[in-house]
mmCIF file of C-alpha atoms in Angstrom:
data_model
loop_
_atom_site.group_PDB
_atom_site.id
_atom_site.type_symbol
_atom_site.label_atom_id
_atom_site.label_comp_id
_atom_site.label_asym_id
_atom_site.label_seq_id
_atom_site.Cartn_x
_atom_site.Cartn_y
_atom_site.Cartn_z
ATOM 1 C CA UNK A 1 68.039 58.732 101.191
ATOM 2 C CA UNK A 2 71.402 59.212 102.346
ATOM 3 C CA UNK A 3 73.285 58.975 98.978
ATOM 4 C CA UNK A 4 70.041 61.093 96.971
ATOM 5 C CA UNK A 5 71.284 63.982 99.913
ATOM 6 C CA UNK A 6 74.774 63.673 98.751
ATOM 7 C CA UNK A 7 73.920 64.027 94.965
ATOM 8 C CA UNK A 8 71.476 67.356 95.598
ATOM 9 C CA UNK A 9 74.298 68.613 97.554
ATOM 10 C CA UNK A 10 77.204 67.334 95.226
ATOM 11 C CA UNK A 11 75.185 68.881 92.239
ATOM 12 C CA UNK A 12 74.434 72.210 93.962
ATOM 13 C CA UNK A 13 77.969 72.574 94.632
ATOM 14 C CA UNK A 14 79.177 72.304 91.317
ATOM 15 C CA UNK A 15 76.344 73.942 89.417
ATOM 16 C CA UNK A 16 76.652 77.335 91.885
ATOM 17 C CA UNK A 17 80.240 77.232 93.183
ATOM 18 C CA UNK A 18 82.137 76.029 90.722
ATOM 19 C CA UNK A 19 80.399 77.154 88.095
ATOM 20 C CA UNK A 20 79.984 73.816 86.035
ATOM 21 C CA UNK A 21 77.558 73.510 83.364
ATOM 22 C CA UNK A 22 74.407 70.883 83.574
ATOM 23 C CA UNK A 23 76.010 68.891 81.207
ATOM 24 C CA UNK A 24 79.665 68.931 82.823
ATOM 25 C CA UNK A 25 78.059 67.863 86.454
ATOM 26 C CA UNK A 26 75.799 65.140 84.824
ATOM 27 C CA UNK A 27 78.828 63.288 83.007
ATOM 28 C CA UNK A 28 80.513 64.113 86.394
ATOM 29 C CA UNK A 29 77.338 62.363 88.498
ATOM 30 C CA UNK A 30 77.410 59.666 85.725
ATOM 31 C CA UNK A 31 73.351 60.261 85.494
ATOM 32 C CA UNK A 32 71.241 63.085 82.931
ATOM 33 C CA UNK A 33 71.032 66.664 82.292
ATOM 34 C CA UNK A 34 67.671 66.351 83.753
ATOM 35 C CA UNK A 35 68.189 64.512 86.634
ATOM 36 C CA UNK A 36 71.013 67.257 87.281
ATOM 37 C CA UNK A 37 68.143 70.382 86.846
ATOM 38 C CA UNK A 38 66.023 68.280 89.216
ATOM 39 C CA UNK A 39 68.675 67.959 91.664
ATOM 40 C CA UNK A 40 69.259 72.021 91.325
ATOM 41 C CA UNK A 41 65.608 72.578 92.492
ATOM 42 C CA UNK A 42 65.456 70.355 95.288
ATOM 43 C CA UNK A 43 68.668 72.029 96.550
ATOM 44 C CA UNK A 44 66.766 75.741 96.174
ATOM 45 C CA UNK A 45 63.829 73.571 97.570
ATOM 46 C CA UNK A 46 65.222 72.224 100.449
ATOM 47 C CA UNK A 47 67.044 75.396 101.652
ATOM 48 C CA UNK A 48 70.277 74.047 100.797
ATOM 49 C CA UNK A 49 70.767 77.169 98.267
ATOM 50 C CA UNK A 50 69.639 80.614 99.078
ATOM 51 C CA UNK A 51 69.357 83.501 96.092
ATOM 52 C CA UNK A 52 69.228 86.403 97.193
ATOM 53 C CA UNK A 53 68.959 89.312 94.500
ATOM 54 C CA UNK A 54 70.819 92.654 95.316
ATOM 55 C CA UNK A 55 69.394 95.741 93.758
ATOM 56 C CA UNK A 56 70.324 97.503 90.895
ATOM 57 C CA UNK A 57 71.030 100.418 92.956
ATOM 58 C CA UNK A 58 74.219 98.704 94.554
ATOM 59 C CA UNK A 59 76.554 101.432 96.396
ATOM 60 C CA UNK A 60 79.727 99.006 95.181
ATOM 61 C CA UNK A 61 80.730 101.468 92.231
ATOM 62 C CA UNK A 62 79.927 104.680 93.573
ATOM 63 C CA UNK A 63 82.000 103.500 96.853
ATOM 64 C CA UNK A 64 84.974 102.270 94.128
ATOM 65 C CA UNK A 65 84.919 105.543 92.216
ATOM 66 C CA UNK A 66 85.028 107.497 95.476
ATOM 67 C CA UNK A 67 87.870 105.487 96.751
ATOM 68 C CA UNK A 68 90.115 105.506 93.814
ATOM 69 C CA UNK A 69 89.348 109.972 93.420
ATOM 70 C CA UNK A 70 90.167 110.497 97.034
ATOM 71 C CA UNK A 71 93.487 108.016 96.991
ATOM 72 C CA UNK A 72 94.497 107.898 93.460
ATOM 73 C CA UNK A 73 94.239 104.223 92.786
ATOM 74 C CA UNK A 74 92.362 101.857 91.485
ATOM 75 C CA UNK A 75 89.431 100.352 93.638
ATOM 76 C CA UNK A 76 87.028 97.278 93.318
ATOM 77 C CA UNK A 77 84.472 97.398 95.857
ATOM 78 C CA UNK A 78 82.864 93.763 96.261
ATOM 79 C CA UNK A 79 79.100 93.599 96.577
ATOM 80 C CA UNK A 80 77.691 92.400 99.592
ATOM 81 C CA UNK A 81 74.167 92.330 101.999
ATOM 82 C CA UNK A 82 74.375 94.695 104.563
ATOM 83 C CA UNK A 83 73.482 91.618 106.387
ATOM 84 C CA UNK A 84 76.699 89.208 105.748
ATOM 85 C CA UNK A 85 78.661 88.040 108.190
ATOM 86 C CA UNK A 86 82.393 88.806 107.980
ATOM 87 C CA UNK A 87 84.187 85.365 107.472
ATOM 88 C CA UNK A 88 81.721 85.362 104.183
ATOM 89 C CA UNK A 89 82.846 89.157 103.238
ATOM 90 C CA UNK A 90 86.004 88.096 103.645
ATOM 91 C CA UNK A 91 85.461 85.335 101.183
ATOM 92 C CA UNK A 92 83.823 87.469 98.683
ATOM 93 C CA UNK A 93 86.805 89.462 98.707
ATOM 94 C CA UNK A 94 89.333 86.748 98.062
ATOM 95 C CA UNK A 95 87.294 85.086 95.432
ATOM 96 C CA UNK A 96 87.669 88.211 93.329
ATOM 97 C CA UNK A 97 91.029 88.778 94.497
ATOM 98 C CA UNK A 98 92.025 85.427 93.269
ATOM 99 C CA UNK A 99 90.046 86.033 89.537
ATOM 100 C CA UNK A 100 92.096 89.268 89.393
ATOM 101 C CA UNK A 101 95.137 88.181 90.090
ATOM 102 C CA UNK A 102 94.625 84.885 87.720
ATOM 103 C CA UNK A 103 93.936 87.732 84.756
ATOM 104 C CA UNK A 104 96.809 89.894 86.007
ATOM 105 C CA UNK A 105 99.982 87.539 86.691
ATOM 106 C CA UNK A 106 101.678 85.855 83.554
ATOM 107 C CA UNK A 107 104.834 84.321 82.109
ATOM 108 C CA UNK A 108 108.220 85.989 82.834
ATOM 109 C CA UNK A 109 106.479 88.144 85.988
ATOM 110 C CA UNK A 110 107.305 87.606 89.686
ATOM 111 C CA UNK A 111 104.581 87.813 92.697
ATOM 112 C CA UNK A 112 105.540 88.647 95.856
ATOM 113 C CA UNK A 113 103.205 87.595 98.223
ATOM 114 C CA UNK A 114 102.785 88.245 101.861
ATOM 115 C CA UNK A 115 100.850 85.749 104.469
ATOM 116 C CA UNK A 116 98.241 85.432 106.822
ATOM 117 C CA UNK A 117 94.013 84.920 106.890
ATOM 118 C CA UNK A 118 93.285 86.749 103.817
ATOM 119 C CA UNK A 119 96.436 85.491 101.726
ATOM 120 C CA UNK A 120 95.037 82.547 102.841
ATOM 121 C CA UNK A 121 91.675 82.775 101.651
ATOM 122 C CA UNK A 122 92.630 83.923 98.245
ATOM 123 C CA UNK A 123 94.991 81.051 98.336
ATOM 124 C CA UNK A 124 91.744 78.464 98.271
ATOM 125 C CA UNK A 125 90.185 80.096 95.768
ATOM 126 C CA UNK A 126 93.391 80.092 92.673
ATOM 127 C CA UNK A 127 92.429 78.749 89.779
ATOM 128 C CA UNK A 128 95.366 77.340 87.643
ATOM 129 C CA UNK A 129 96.774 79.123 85.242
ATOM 130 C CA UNK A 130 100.138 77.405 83.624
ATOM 131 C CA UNK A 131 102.786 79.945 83.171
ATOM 132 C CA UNK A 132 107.081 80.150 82.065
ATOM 133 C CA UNK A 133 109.439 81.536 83.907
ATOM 134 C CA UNK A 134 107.602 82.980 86.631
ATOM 135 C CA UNK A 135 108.521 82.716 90.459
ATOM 136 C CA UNK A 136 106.423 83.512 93.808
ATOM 137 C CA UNK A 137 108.375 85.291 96.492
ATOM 138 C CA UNK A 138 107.500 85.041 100.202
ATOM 139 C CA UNK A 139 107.988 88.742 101.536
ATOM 140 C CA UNK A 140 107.976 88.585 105.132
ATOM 141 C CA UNK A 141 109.445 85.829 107.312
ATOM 142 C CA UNK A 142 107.552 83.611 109.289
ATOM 143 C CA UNK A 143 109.351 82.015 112.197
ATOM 144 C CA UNK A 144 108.413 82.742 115.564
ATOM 145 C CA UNK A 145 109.074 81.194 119.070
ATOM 146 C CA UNK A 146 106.527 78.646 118.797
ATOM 147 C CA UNK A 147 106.886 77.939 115.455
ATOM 148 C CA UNK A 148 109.618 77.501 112.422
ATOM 149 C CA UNK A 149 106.526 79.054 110.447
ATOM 150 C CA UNK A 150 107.440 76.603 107.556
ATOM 151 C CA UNK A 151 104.118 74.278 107.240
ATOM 152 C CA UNK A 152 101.931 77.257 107.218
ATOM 153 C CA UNK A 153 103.703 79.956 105.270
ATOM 154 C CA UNK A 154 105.481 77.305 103.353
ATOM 155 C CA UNK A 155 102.004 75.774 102.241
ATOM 156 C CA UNK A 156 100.740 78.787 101.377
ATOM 157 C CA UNK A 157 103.504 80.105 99.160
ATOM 158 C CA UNK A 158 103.140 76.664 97.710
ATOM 159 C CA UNK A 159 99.668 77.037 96.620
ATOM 160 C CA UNK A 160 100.059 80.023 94.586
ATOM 161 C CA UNK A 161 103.458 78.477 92.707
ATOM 162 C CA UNK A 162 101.212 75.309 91.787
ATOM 163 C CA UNK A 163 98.606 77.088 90.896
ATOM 164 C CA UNK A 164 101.028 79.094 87.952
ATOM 165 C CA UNK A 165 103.648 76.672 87.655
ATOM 166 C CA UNK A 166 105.954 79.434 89.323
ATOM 167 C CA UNK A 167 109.460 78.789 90.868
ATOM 168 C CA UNK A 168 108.545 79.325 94.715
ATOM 169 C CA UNK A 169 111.399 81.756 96.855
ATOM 170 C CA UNK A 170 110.776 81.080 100.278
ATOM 171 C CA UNK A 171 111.691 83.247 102.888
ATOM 172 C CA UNK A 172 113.257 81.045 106.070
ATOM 173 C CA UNK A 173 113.826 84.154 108.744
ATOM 174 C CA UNK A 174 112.039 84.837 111.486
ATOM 175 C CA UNK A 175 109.074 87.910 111.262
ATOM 176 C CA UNK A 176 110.247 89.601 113.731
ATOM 177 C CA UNK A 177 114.358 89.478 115.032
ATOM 178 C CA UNK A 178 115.168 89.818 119.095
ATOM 179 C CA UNK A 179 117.712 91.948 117.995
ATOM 180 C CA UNK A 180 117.844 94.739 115.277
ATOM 181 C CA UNK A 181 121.653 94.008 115.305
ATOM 182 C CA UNK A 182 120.819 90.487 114.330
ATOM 183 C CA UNK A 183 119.137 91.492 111.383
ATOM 184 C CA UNK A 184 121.263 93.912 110.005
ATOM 185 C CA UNK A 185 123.554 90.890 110.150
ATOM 186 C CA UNK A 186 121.455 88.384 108.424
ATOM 187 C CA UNK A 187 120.467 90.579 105.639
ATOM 188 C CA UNK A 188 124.312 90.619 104.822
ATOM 189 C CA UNK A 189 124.134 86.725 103.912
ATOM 190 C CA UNK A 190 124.370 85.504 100.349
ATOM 191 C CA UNK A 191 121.511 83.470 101.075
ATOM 192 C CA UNK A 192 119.389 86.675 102.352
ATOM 193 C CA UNK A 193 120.265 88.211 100.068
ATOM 194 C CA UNK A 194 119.110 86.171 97.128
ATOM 195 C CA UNK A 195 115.548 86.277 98.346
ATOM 196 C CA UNK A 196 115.829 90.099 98.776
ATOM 197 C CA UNK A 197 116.768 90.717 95.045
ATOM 198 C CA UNK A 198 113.704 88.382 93.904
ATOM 199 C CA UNK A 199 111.791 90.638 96.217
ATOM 200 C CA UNK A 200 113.150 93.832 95.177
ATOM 201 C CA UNK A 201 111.951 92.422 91.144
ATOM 202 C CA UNK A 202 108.666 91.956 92.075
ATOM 203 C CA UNK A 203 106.413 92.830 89.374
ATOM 204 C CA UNK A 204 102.837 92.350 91.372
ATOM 205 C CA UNK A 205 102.660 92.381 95.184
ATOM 206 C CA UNK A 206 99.468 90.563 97.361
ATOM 207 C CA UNK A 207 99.025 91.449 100.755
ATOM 208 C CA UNK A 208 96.454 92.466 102.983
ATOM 209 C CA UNK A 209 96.762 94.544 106.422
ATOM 210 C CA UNK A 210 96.836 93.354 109.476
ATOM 211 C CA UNK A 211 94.569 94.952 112.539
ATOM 212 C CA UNK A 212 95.031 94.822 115.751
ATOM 213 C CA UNK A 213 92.453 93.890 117.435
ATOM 214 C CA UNK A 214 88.401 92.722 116.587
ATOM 215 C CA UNK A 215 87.390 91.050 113.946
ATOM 216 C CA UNK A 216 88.699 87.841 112.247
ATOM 217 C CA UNK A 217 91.946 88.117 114.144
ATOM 218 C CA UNK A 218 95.229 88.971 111.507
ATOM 219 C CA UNK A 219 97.613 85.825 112.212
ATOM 220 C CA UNK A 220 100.808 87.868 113.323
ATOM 221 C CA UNK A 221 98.661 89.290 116.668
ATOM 222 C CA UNK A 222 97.166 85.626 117.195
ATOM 223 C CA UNK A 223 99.510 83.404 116.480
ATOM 224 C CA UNK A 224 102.693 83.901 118.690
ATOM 225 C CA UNK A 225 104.575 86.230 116.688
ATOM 226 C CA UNK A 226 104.700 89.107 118.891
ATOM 227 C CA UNK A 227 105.341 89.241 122.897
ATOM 228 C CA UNK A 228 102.738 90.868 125.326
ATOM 229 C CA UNK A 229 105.221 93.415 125.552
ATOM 230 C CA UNK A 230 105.079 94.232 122.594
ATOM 231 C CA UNK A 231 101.677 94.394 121.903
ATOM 232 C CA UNK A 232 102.013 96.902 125.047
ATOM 233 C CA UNK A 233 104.839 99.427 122.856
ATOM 234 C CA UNK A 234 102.917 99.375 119.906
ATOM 235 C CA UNK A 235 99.216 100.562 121.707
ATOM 236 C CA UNK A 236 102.059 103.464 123.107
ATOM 237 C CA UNK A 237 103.536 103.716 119.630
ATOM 238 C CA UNK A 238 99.372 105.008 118.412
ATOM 239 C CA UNK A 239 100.022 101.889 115.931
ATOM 240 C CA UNK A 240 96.960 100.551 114.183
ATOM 241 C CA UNK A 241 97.829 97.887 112.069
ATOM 242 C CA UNK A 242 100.629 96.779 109.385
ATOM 243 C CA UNK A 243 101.537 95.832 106.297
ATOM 244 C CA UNK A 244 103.541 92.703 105.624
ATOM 245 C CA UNK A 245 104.901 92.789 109.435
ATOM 246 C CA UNK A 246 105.502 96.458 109.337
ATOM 247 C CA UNK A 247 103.701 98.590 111.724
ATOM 248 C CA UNK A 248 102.057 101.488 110.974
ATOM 249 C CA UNK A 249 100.306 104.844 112.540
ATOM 250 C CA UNK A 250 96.887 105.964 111.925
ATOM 251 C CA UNK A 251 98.956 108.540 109.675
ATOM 252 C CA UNK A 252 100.487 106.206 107.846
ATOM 253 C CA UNK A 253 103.918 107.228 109.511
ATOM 254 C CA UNK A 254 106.291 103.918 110.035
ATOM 255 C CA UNK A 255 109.680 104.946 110.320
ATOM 256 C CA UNK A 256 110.384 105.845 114.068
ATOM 257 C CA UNK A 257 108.563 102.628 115.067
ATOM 258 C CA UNK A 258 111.351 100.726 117.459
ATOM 259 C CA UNK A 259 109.469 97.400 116.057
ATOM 260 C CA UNK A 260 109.940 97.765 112.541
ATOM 261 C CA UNK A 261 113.757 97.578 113.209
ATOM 262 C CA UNK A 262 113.221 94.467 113.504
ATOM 263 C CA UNK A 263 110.590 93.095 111.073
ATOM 264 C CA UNK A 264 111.572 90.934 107.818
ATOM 265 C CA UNK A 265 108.522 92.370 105.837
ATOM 266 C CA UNK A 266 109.755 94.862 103.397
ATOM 267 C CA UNK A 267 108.417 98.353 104.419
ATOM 268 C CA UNK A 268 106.717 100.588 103.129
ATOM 269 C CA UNK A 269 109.232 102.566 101.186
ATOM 270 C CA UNK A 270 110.379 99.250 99.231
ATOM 271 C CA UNK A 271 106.629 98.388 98.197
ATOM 272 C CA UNK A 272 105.975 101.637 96.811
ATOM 273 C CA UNK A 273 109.449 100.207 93.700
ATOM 274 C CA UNK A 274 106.888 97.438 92.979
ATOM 275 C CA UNK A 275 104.573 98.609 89.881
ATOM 276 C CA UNK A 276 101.532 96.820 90.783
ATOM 277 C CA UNK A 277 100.577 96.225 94.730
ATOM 278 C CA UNK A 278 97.169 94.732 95.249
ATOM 279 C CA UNK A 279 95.606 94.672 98.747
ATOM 280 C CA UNK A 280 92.873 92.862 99.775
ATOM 281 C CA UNK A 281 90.807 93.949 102.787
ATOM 282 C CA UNK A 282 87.269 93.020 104.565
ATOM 283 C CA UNK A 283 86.215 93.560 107.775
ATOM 284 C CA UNK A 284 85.206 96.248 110.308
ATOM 285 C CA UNK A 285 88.487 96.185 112.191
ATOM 286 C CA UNK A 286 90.751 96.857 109.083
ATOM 287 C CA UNK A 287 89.677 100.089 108.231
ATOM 288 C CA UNK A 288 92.004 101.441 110.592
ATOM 289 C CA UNK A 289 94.952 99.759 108.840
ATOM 290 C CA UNK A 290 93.990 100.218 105.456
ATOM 291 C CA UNK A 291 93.692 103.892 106.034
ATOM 292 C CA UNK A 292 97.057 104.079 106.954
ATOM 293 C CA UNK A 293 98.209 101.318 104.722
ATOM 294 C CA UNK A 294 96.550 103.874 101.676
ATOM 295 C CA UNK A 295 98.274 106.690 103.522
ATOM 296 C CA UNK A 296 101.582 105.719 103.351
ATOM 297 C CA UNK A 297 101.084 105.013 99.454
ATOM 298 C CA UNK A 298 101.453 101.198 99.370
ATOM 299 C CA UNK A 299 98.668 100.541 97.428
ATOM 300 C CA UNK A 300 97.762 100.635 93.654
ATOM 301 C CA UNK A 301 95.059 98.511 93.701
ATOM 302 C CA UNK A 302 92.743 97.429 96.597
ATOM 303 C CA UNK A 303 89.957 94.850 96.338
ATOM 304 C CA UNK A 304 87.772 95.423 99.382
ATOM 305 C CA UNK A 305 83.994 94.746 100.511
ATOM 306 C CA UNK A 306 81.292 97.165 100.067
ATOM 307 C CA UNK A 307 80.734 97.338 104.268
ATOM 308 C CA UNK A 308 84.376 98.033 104.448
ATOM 309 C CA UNK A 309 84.527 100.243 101.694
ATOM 310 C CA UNK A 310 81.007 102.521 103.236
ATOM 311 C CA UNK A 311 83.136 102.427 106.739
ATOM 312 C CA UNK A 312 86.440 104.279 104.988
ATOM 313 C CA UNK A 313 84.929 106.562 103.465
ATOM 314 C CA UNK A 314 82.867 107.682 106.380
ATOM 315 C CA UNK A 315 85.808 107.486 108.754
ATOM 316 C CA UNK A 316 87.449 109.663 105.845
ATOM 317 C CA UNK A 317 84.009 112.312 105.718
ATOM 318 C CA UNK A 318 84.238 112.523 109.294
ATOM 319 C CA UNK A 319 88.056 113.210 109.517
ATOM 320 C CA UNK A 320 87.867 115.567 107.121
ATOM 321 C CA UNK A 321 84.873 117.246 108.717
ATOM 322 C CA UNK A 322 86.305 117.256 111.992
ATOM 323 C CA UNK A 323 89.771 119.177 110.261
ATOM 324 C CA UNK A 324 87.426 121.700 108.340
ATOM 325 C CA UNK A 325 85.272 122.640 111.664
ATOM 326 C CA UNK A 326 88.559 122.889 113.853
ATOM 327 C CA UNK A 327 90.376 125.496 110.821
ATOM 328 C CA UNK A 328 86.854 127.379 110.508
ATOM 329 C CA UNK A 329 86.985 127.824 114.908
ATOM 330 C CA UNK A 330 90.613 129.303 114.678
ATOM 331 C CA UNK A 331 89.934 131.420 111.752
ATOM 332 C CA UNK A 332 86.876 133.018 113.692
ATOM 333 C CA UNK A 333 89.120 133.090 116.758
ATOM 334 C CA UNK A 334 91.975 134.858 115.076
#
């Protein structure tokens, strides 16, 4: 019984995740196409596999159109139930992340990549696509006082350079300097240097934002990188988020921040000399961030969840309706 349970689920998860053909999975299972089809229905059977059917009526490309008028970019809006939980939105989202970026990034191009939950994600979900004389370049350091940061950026870097043959550049500062003098310093060394150049040739840049608070927690706020006292300046600071270690305001105004004197991530002004920038967002708590992240005009091309999407743009109706009734009161006034 035990081994007939492994097969149903071994042939479910090839048939709906991976997208094999009957035939594929039963050379795979070393048994028949039908045995395969009846495996398939006792999954469904069983409850191992749940369909469910979203209308026709989806709000995904109305929500994507709407997006890319309002911020001038390009905007896929992943459908979801109203009803999914956000570790699976946020799997949605890198699953198409990963497809677009497959169809996107080829020979002679270089990725820069950022890193964190949802680099992460889209990481596990690559497929492999051979390419020649590409590279992957980490864009933010990832030391921090606990940590070198080298298994788990280093990892993930590593994933998306197997996964297109790419020469990997990693990045081995720290994300965030004690000292802005310190930096300054470093970024005069040869071998800073070299990863900057490959940075500032970047064809196509992945990164997410990072929130806060709520949510799936973003890795730099959970994982040691930052000090309680400076989670303390940056509440003061009206920060909401950042993008590859660089902190921004619900305006989308960075440059003032004391912080960012000190961040490795490349800000916001040298993302915007990169021709394509992708961003991937899902969740409740990001909408904050990407707000800002579209204000300050870092994005070209975001990939984010329907929920997310609906939550923007009514943050964005309401904003917007709040300005319009506050003008309308001082024009009555004057």
């Amino acid at each position: 019984m035990a081994d007939r349970e492994q097969d149903v689920l071994r042939a479910a998860s090839m048939y709906y995740l991976q997208d094999m053909k009957m035939e594929a999975i039963a050379k795979h299972l070393r048994t028949s196409r039908s045995t395969v089809s009846r495996l398939v229905k006792k999954a469904r059977e069983t409850g191992l596999v749940e369909i469910t059917l979203r209308p026709t009526q989806s709000r995904a490309p109305g929500l994507g159109a709407h997006i890319s008028a309002t911020y001038g970019i390009d905007a896929y809006v992943v459908p979801v139930p109203d009803s999914t939980q956000q570790v699976d939105r946020l799997d949605q989202v890198a699953l198409t992340t990963a497809r677009l970026l497959g169809s996107w990034f080829d020979s002679d191009m270089i990725l820069g990549i950022a890193w964190g939950t949802t680099l992460a994600a889209i990481s596990r979900h690559l497929s492999r696509k051979p390419t020649r004389g590409s590279a992957v370049v980490q864009l933010s350091g990832a030391a921090n006082t606990r940590t070198s940061g080298v298994h788990y950026a280093g990892d993930l870097i590593a994933g998306f350079g197997e996964a297109f043959d790419a020469h990997v550049h990693h990045f081995p500062v720290p994300t965030f300097f004690d000292y802005a003098e310190t930096k300054q310093a470093m970024w005069r060394e040869r071998s800073v240097r070299r990863v900057l150049d490959v940075q500032r040739r970047a064809d196509v840049a992945l990164f997410s934002v990072g929130a806060v608070s709520g949510g799936v927690p973003s890795h730099v706020y959970s994982a040691g990188y930052l000090e309680p006292e400076d989670i303390a300046v940056l509440d003061a600071e009206g920060v909401v988020g950042d993008v590859c270690t660089v902190f921004l305001r619900a305006d989308g105004t960075y440059r003032d921040i004391a912080l960012n004197e000190r961040a490795t991530g490349p800000g916001p002004d040298e993302l915007r000399r990169i021709p394509q920038r992708i961003c991937a967002v899902a969740g409740d708590n990001k909408v904050a961030p990407l707000r800002a992240a579209l204000r300050a005009g870092v994005v070209t091309h975001l990939v984010v969840d329907e929920i997310t999407a609906s939550h923007l743009i009514e943050q964005e109706t309401g904003r917007i309706a709040v300005a319009r009734t506050r003008n309308e009161s001082m024009h009555s006034g004057a």
